[in-house]
PDB file of C-alpha atoms in Angstrom:
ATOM      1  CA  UNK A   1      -4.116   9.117   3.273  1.00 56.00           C
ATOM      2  CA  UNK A   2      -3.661   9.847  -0.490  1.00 66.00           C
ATOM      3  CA  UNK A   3      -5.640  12.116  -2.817  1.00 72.00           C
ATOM      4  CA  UNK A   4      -9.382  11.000  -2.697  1.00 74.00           C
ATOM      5  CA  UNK A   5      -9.590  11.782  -6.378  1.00 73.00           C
ATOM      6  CA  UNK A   6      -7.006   9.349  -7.502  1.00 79.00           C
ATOM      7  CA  UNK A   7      -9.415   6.642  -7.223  1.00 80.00           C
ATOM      8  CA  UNK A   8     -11.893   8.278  -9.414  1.00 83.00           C
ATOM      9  CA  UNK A   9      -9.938   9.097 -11.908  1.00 85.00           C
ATOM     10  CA  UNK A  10      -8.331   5.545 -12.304  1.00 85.00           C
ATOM     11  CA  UNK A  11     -11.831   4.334 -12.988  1.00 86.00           C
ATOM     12  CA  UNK A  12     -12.559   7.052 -15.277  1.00 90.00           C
ATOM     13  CA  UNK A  13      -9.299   6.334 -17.372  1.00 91.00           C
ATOM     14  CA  UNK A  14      -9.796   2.563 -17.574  1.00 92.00           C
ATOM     15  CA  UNK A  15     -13.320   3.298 -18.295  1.00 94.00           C
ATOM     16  CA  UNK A  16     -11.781   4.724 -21.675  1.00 95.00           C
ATOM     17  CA  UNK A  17      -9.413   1.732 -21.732  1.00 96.00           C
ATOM     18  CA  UNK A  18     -12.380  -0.117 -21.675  1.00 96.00           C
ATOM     19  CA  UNK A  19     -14.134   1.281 -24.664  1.00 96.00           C
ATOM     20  CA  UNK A  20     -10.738   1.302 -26.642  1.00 97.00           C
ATOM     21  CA  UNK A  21     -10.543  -2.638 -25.992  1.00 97.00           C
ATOM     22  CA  UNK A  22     -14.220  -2.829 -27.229  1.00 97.00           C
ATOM     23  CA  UNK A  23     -13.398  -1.338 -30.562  1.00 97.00           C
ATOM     24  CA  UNK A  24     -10.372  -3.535 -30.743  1.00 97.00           C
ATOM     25  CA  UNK A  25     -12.833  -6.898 -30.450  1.00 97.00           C
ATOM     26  CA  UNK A  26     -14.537  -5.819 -33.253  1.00 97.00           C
ATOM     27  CA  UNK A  27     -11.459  -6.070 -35.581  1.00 98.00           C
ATOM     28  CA  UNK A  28     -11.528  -9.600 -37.593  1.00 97.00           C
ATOM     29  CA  UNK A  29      -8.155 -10.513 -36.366  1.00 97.00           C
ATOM     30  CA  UNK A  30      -8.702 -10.406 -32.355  1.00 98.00           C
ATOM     31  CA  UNK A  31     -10.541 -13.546 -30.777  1.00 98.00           C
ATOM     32  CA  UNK A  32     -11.498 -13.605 -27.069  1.00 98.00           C
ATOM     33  CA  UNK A  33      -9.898 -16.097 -24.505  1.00 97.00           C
ATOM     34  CA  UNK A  34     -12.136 -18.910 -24.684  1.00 96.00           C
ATOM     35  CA  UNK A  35     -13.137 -18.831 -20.861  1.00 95.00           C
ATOM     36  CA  UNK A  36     -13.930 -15.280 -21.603  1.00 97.00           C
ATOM     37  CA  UNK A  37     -15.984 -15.339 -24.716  1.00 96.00           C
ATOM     38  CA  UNK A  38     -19.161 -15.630 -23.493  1.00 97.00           C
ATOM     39  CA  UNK A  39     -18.958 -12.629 -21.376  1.00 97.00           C
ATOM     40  CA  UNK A  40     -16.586 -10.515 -24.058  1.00 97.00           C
ATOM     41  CA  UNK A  41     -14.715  -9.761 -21.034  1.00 97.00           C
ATOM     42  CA  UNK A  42     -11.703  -8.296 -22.220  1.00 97.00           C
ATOM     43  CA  UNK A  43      -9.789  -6.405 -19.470  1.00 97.00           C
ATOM     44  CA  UNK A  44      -9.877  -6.447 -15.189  1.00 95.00           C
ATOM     45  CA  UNK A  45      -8.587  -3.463 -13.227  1.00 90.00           C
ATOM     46  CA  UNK A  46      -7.720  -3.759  -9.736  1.00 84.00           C
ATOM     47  CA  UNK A  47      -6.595  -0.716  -7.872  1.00 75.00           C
ATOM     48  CA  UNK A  48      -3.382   0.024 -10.332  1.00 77.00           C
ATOM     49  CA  UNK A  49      -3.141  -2.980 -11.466  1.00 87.00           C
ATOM     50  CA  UNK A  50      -4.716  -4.104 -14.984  1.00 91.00           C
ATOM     51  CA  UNK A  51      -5.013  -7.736 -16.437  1.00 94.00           C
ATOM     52  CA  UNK A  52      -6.142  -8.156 -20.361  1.00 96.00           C
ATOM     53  CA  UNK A  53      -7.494 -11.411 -21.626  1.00 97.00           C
ATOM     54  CA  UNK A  54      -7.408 -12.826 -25.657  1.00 97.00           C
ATOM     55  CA  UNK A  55      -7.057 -15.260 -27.549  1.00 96.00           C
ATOM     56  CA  UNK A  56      -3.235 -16.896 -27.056  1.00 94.00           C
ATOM     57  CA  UNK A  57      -2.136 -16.080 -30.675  1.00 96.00           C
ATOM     58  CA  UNK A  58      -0.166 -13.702 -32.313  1.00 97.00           C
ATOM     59  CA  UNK A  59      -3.044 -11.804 -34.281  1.00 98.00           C
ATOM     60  CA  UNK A  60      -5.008 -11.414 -31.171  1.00 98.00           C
ATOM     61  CA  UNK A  61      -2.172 -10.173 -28.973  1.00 97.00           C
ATOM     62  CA  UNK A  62      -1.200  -7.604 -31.926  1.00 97.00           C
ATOM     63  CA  UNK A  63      -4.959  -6.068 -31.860  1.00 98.00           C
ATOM     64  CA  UNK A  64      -4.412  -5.613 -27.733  1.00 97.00           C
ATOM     65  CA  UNK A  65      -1.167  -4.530 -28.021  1.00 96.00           C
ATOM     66  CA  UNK A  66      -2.391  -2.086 -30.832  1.00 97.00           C
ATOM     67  CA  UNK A  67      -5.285  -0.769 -28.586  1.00 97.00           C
ATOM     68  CA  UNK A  68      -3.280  -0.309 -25.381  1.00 96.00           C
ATOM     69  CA  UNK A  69      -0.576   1.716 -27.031  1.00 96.00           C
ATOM     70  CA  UNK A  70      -3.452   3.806 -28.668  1.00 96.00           C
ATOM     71  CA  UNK A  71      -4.780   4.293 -25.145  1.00 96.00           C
ATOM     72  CA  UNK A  72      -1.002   4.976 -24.151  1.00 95.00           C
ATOM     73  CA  UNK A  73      -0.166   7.643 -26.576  1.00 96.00           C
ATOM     74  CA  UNK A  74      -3.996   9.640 -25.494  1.00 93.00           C
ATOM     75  CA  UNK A  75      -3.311   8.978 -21.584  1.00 92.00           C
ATOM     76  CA  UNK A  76       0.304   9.616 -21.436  1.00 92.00           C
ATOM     77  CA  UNK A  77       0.226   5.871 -19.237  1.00 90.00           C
ATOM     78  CA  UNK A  78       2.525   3.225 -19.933  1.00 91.00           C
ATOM     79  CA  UNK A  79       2.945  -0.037 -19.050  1.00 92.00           C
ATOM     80  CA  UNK A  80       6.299  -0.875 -17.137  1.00 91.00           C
ATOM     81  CA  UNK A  81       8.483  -3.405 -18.988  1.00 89.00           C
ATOM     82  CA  UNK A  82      10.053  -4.330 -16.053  1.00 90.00           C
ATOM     83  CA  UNK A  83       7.166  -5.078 -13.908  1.00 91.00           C
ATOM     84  CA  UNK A  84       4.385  -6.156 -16.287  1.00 92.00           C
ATOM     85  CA  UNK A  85       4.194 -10.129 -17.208  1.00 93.00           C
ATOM     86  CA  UNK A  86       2.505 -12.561 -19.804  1.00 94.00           C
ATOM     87  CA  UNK A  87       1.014 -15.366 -19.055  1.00 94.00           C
ATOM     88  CA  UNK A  88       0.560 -17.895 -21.525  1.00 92.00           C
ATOM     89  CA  UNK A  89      -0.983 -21.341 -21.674  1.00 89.00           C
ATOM     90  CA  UNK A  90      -1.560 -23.985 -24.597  1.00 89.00           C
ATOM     91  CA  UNK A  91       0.927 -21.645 -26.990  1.00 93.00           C
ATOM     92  CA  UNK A  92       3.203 -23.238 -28.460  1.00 94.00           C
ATOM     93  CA  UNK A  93       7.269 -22.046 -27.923  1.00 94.00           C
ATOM     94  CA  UNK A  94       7.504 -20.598 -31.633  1.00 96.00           C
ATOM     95  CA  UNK A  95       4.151 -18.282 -30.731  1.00 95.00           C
ATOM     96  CA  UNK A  96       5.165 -17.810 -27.035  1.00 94.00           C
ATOM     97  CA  UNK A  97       8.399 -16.113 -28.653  1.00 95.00           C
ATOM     98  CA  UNK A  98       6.529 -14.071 -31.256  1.00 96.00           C
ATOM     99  CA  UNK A  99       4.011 -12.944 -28.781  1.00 96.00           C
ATOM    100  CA  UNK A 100       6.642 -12.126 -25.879  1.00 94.00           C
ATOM    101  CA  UNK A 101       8.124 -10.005 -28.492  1.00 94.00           C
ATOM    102  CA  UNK A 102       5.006  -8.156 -29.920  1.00 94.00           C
ATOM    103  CA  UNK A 103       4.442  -6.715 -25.763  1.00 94.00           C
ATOM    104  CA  UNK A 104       7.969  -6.909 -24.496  1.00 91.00           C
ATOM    105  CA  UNK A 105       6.719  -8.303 -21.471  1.00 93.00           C
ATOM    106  CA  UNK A 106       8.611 -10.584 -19.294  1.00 92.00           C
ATOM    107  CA  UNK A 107       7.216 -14.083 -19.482  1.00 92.00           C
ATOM    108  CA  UNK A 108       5.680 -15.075 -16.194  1.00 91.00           C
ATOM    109  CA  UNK A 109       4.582 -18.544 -13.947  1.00 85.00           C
ATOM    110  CA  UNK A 110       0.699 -18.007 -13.410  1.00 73.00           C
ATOM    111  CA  UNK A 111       0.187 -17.038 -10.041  1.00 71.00           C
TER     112      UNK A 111
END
């Protein structure tokens, strides 16, 4: 049946995700995902899964990264290399390289 706090307290720590992603929209470099602008969404999280949206460029990407590995270095939680992807659209190859290198994600086909 699982711990009935673990639910909880995934909410509660991507409710601080949440806020650190905030703070990272207000830097000049970061841009939101154009389908996502209006709303400022900036991050989904679905049971222990988490999605983040921006802007496909390199400066945008680099203020996400920088916020997530903030978050990572308070939480103690990482993401895996192995099974995290990006998905990118529009980019062209010499970003999709830069930006695949900034998260050392594994590029992925969109679902």
């Amino acid at each position: 049946m699982g711990d009935p706090l673990s639910p909880l307290l995934f909410v509660l720590v991507m409710e601080i995700l949440t806020r650190e992603l905030r703070l990272a929209t207000q830097k000049p470099d970061f841009q939101f995902h154009p389908m996502c602008k209006d709303l400022k969404l900036t991050n989904l999280s679905f049971a222990d899964d988490l999605i983040l949206f921006c802007k496909g460029n390199v400066q945008s990407v680099k203020v996400m990264i920088e916020a997530f590995n903030s978050f990572s270095a308070s939480s103690g939680l990482y993401a895996s290399s192995a099974k995290s992807n990006i998905f990118l659209a529009g980019v062209n190859e010499q970003s999709m390289q830069q930006i695949q290198a900034i998260t050392d994600f594994n590029l992925g086909p969109f679902p």
